Coordinates of N, CA and C in Angstrom, one line a residue:
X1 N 14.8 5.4 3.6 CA 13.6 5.7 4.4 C 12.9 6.9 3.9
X2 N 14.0 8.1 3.4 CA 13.3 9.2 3.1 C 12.4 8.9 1.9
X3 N 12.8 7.9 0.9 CA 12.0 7.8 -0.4 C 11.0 6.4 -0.1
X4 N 10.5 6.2 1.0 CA 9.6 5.7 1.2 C 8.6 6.6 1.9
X5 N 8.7 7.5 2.5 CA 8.1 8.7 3.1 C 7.5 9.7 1.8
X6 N 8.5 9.8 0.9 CA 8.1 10.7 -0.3 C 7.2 10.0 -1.1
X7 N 7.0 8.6 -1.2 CA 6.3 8.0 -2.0 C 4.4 7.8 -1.1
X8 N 4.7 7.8 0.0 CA 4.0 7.6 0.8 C 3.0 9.3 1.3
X9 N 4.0 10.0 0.3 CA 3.5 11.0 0.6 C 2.3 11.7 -0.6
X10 N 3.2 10.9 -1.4 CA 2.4 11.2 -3.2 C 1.5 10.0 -3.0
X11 N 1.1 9.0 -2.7 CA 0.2 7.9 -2.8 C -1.1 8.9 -1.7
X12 N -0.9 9.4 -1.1 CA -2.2 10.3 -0.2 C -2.3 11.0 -0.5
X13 N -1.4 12.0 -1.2 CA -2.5 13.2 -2.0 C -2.9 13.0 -3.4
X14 N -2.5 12.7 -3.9 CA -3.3 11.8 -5.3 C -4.6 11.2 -4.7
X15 N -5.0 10.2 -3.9 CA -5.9 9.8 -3.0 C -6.6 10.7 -3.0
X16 N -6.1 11.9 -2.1 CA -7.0 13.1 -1.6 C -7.5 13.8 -2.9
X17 N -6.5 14.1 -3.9 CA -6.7 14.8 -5.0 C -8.1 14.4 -5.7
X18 N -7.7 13.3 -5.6 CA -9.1 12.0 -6.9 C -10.2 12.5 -6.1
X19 N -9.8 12.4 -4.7 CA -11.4 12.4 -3.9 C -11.9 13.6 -4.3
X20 N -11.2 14.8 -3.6 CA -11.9 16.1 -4.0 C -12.2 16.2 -5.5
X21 N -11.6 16.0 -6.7 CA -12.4 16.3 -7.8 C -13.6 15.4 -8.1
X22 N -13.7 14.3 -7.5 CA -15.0 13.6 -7.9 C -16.1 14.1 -6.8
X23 N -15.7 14.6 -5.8 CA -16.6 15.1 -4.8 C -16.8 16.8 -5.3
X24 N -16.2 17.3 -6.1 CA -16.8 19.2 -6.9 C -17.5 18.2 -8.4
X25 N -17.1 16.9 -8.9 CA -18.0 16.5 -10.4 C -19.1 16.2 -9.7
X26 N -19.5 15.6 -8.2 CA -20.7 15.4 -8.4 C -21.7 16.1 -7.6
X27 N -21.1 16.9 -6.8 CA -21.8 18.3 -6.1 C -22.4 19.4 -7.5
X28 N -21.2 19.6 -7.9 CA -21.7 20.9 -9.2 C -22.7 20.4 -10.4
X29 N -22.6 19.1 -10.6 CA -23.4 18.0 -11.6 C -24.9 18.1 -10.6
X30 N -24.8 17.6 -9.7 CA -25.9 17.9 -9.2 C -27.2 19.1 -9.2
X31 N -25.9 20.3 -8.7 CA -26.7 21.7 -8.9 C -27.2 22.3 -9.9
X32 N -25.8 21.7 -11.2 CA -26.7 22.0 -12.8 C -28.0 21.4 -13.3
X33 N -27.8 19.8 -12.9 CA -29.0 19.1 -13.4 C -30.2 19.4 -12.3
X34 N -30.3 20.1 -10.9 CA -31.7 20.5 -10.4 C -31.6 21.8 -11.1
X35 N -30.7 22.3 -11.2 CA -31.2 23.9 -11.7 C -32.3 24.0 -12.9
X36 N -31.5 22.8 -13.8 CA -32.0 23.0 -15.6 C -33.8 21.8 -15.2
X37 N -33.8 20.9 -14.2 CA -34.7 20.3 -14.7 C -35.7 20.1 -13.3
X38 N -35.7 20.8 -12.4 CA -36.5 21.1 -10.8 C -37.0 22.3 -10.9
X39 N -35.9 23.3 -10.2 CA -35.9 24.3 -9.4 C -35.5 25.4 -10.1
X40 N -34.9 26.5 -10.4 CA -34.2 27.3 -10.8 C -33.3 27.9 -9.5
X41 N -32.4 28.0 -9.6 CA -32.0 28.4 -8.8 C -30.7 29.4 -9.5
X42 N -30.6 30.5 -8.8 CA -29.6 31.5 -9.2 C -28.5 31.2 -10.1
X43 N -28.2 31.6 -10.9 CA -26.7 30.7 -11.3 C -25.3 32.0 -11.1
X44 N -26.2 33.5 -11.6 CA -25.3 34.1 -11.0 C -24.4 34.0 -9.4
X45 N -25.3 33.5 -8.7 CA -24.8 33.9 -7.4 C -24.1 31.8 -7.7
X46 N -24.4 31.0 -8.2 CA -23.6 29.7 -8.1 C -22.3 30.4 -8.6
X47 N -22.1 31.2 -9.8 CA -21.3 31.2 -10.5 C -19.5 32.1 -9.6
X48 N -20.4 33.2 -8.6 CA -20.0 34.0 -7.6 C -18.9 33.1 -6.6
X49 N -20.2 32.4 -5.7 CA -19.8 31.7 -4.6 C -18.8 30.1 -4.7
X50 N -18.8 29.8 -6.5 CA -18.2 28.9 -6.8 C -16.8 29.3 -7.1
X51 N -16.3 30.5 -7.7 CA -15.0 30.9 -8.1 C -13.8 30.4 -7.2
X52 N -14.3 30.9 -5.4 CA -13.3 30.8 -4.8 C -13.0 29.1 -4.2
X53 N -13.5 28.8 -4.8 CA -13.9 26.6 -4.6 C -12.8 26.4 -5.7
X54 N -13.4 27.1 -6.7 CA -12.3 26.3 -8.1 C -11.2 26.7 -7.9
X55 N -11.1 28.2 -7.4 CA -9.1 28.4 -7.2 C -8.7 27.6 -6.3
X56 N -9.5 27.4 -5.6 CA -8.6 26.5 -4.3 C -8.2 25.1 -4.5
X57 N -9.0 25.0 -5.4 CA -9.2 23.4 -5.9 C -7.8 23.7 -7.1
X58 N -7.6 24.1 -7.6 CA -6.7 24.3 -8.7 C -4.9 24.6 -7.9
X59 N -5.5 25.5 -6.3 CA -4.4 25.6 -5.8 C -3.6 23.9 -5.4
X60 N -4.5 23.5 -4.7 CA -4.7 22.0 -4.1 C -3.6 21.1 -4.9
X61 N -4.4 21.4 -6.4 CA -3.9 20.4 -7.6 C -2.4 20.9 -7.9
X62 N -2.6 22.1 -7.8 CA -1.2 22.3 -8.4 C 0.1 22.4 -7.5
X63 N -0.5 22.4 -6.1 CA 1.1 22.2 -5.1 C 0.9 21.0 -4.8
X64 N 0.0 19.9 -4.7 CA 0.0 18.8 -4.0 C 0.3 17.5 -4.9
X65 N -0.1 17.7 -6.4 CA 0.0 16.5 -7.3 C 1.1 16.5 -7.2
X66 N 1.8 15.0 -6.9 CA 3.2 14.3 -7.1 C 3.9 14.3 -9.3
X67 N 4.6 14.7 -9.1 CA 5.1 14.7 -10.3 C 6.7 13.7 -10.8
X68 N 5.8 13.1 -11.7 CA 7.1 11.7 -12.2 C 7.6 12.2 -13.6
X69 N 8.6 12.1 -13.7 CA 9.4 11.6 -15.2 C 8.5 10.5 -16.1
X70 N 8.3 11.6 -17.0 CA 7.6 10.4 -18.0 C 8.3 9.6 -18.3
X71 N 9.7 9.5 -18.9 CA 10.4 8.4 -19.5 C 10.6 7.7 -18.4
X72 N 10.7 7.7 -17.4 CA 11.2 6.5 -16.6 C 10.1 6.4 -15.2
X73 N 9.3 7.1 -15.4 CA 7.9 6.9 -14.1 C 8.7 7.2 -12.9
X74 N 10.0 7.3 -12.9 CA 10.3 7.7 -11.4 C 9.7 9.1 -11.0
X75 N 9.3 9.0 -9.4 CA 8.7 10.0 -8.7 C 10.0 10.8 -8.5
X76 N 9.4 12.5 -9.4 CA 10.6 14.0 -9.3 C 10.2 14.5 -8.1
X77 N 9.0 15.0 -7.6 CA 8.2 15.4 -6.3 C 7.6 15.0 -6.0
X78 N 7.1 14.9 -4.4 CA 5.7 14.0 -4.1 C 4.4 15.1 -4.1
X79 N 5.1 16.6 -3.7 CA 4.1 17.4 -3.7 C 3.8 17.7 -2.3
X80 N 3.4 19.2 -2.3 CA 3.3 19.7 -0.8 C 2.3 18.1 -0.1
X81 N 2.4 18.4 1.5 CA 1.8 17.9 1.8 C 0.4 18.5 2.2
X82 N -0.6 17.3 1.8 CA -2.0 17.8 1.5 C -2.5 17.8 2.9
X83 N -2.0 16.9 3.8 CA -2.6 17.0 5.7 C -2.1 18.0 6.1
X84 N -1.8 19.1 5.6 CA -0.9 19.8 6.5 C -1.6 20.9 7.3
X85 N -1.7 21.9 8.5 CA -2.2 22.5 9.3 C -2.2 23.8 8.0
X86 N -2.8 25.0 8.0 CA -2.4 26.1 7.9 C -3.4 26.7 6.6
X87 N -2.7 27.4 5.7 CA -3.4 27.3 4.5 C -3.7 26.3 3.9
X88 N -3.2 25.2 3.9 CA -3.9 23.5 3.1 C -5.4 23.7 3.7
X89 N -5.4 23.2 4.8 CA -6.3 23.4 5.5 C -7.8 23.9 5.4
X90 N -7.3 25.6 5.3 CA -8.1 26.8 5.2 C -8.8 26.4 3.6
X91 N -7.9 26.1 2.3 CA -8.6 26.2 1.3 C -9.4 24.4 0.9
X92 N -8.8 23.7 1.8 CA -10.2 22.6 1.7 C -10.9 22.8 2.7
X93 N -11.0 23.4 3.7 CA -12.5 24.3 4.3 C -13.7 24.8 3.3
X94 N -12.7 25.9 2.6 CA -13.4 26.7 1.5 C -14.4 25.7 0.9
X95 N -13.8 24.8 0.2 CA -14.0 23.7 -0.5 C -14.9 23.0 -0.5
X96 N -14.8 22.7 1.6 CA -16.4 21.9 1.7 C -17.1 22.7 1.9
X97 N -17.0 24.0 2.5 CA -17.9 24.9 3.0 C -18.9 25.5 1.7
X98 N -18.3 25.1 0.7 CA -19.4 25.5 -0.7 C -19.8 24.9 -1.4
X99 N -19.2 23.1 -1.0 CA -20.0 22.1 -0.9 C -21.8 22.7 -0.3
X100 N -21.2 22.6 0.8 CA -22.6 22.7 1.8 C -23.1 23.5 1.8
X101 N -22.5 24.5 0.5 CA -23.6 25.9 0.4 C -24.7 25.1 -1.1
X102 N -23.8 24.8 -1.9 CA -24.2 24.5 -2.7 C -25.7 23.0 -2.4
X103 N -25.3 22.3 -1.4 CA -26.9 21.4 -1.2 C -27.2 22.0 -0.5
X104 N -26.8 23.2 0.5 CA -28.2 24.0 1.1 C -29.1 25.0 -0.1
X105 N -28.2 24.9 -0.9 CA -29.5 26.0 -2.3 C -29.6 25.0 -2.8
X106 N -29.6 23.5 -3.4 CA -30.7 22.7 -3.9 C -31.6 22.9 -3.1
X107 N -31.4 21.9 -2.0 CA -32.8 21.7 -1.2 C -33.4 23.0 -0.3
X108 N -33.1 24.0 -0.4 CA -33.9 25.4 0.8 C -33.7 26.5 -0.1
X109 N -33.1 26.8 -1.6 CA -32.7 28.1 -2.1 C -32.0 28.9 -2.1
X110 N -31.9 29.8 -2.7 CA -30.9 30.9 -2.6 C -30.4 31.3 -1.1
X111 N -31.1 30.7 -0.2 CA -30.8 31.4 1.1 C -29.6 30.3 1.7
X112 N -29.4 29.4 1.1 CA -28.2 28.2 1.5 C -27.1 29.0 0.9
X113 N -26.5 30.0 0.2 CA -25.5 30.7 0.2 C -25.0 31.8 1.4
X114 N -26.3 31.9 2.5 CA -25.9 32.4 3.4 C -24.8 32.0 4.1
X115 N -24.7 30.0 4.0 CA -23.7 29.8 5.1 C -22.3 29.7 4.4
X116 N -22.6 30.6 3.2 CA -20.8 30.4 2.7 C -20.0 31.6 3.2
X117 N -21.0 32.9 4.1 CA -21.0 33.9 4.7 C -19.7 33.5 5.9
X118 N -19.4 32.3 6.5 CA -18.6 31.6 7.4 C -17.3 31.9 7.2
X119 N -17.2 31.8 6.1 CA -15.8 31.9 5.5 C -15.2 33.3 5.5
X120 N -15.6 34.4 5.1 CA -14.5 35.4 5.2 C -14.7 35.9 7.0
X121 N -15.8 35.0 7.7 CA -16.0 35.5 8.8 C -14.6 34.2 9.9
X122 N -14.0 33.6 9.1 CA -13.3 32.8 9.7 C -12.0 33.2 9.8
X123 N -11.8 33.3 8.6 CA -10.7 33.9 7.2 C -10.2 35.1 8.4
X124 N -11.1 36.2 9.2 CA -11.0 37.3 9.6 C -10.2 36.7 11.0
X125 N -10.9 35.9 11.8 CA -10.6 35.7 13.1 C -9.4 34.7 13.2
X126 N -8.7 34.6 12.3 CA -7.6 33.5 11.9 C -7.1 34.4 11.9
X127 N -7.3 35.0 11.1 CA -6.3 36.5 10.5 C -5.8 37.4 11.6
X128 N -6.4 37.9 12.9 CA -6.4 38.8 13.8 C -5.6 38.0 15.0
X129 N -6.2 36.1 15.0 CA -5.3 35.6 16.0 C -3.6 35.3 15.7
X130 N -3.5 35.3 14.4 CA -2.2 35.5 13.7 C -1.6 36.7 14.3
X131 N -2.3 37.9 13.7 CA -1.9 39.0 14.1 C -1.8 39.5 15.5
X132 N -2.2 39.0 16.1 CA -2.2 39.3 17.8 C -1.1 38.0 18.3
X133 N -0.8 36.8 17.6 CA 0.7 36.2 18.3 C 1.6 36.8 17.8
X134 N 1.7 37.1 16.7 CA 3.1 38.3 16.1 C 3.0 39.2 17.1
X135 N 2.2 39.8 17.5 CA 2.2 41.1 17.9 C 3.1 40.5 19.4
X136 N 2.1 39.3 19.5 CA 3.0 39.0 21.0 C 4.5 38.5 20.9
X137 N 4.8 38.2 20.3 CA 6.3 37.3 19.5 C 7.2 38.7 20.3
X138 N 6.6 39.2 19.1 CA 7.6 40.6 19.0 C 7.6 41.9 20.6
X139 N 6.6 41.5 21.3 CA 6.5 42.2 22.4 C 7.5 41.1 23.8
X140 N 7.6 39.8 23.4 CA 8.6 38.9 24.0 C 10.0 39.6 23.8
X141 N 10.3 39.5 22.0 CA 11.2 39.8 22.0 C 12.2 41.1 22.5
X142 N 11.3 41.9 22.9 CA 11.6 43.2 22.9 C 12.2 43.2 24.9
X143 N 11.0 42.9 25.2 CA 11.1 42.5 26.5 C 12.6 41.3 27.2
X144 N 13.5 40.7 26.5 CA 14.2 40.2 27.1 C 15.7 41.1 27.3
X145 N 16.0 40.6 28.4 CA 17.1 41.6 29.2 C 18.3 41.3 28.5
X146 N 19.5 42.0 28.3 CA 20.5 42.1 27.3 C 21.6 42.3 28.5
X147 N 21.4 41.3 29.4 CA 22.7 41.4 30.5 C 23.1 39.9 30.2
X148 N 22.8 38.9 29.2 CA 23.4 37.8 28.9 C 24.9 38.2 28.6
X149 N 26.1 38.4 29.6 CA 27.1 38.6 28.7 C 27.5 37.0 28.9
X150 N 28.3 36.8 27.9 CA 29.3 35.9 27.5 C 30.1 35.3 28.6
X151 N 30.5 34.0 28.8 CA 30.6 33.4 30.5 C 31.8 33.4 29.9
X152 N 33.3 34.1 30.6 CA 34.4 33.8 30.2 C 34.9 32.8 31.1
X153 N 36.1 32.0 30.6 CA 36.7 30.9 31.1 C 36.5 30.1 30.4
X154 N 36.8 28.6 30.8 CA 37.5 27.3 30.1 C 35.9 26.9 29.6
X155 N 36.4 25.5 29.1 CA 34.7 25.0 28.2 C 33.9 24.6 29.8
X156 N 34.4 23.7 30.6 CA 34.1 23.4 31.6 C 33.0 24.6 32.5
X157 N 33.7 25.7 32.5 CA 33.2 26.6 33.3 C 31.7 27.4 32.2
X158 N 32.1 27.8 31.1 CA 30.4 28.1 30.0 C 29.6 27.0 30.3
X159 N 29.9 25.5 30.2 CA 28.8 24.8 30.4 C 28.6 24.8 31.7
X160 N 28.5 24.9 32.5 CA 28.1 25.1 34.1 C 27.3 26.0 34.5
X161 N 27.5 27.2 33.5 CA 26.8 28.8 33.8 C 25.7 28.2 33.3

């Protein structure tokens, strides 16, 4: 059952994987071919607000792609999982979020890099609610009373306490 789970796990992010690279070939194809033959549009600042798209996309590829034995095609890993809550998450945010910077500077300009501004403003308040449940974890832990002693007697009598 587990190695129907692992296969089932590499069959979706491969899926996911294919998706996202053909959705950054035809977002960035896009932005080149209006830049060179419409509009001009910055390329410095494409080249800026694009960097942290391509690491993440490169992160993506490199924990998530399932990896087989060439001589015998059996699946070695399936590869993190790509649904997963947390950083997965966070860096296909990035991902679309510069999607959608990138067709708000075709169609409105340089000023469509404003909304990639979201991101370290997100990045921040993730960051601080993290840091404020640790902060609480650890203010739990501190706070519990250390009169647990040990229930002496038979097994009968610990499970009862």
């Amino acid at each position: 059952m587990a190695q129907k789970a692992r296969k089932d796990r590499a069959k979706s992010n491969a899926a996911a994987l294919t998706n996202l690279h053909i959705g950054t070939l035809i977002i960035n194809t896009l932005f080149v071919l209006f830049s060179l033959f419409f509009k001009r549009r910055s390329t410095l600042l494409y080249v800026i607000f694009s960097i942290p798209s391509f690491v993440s996309e490169y992160i993506l590829e490199r924990s998530g792609r399932p990896k087989y034995d060439p001589s015998t095609k059996a699946l070695l890993t399936a590869g993190e999982d790509l649904s997963a809550p947390g950083l997965t998450e966070y860096l296909f945010d990035v991902i679309w979020v510069t999607w959608a910077s990138v067709v708000l500077v075709i169609l409105f300009g340089n000023w469509g890099w404003l909304l990639w501004s979201v991101l370290p403003a997100y990045g921040a308040v993730k960051g601080y609610s993290l840091l404020g449940a640790a902060r609480g974890m650890a203010g739990l832990q501190q706070q519990q009373p250390d009169n647990a002693a040990p229930v002496a007697g038979n097994r009968k009598q610990r499970r009862a306490a």
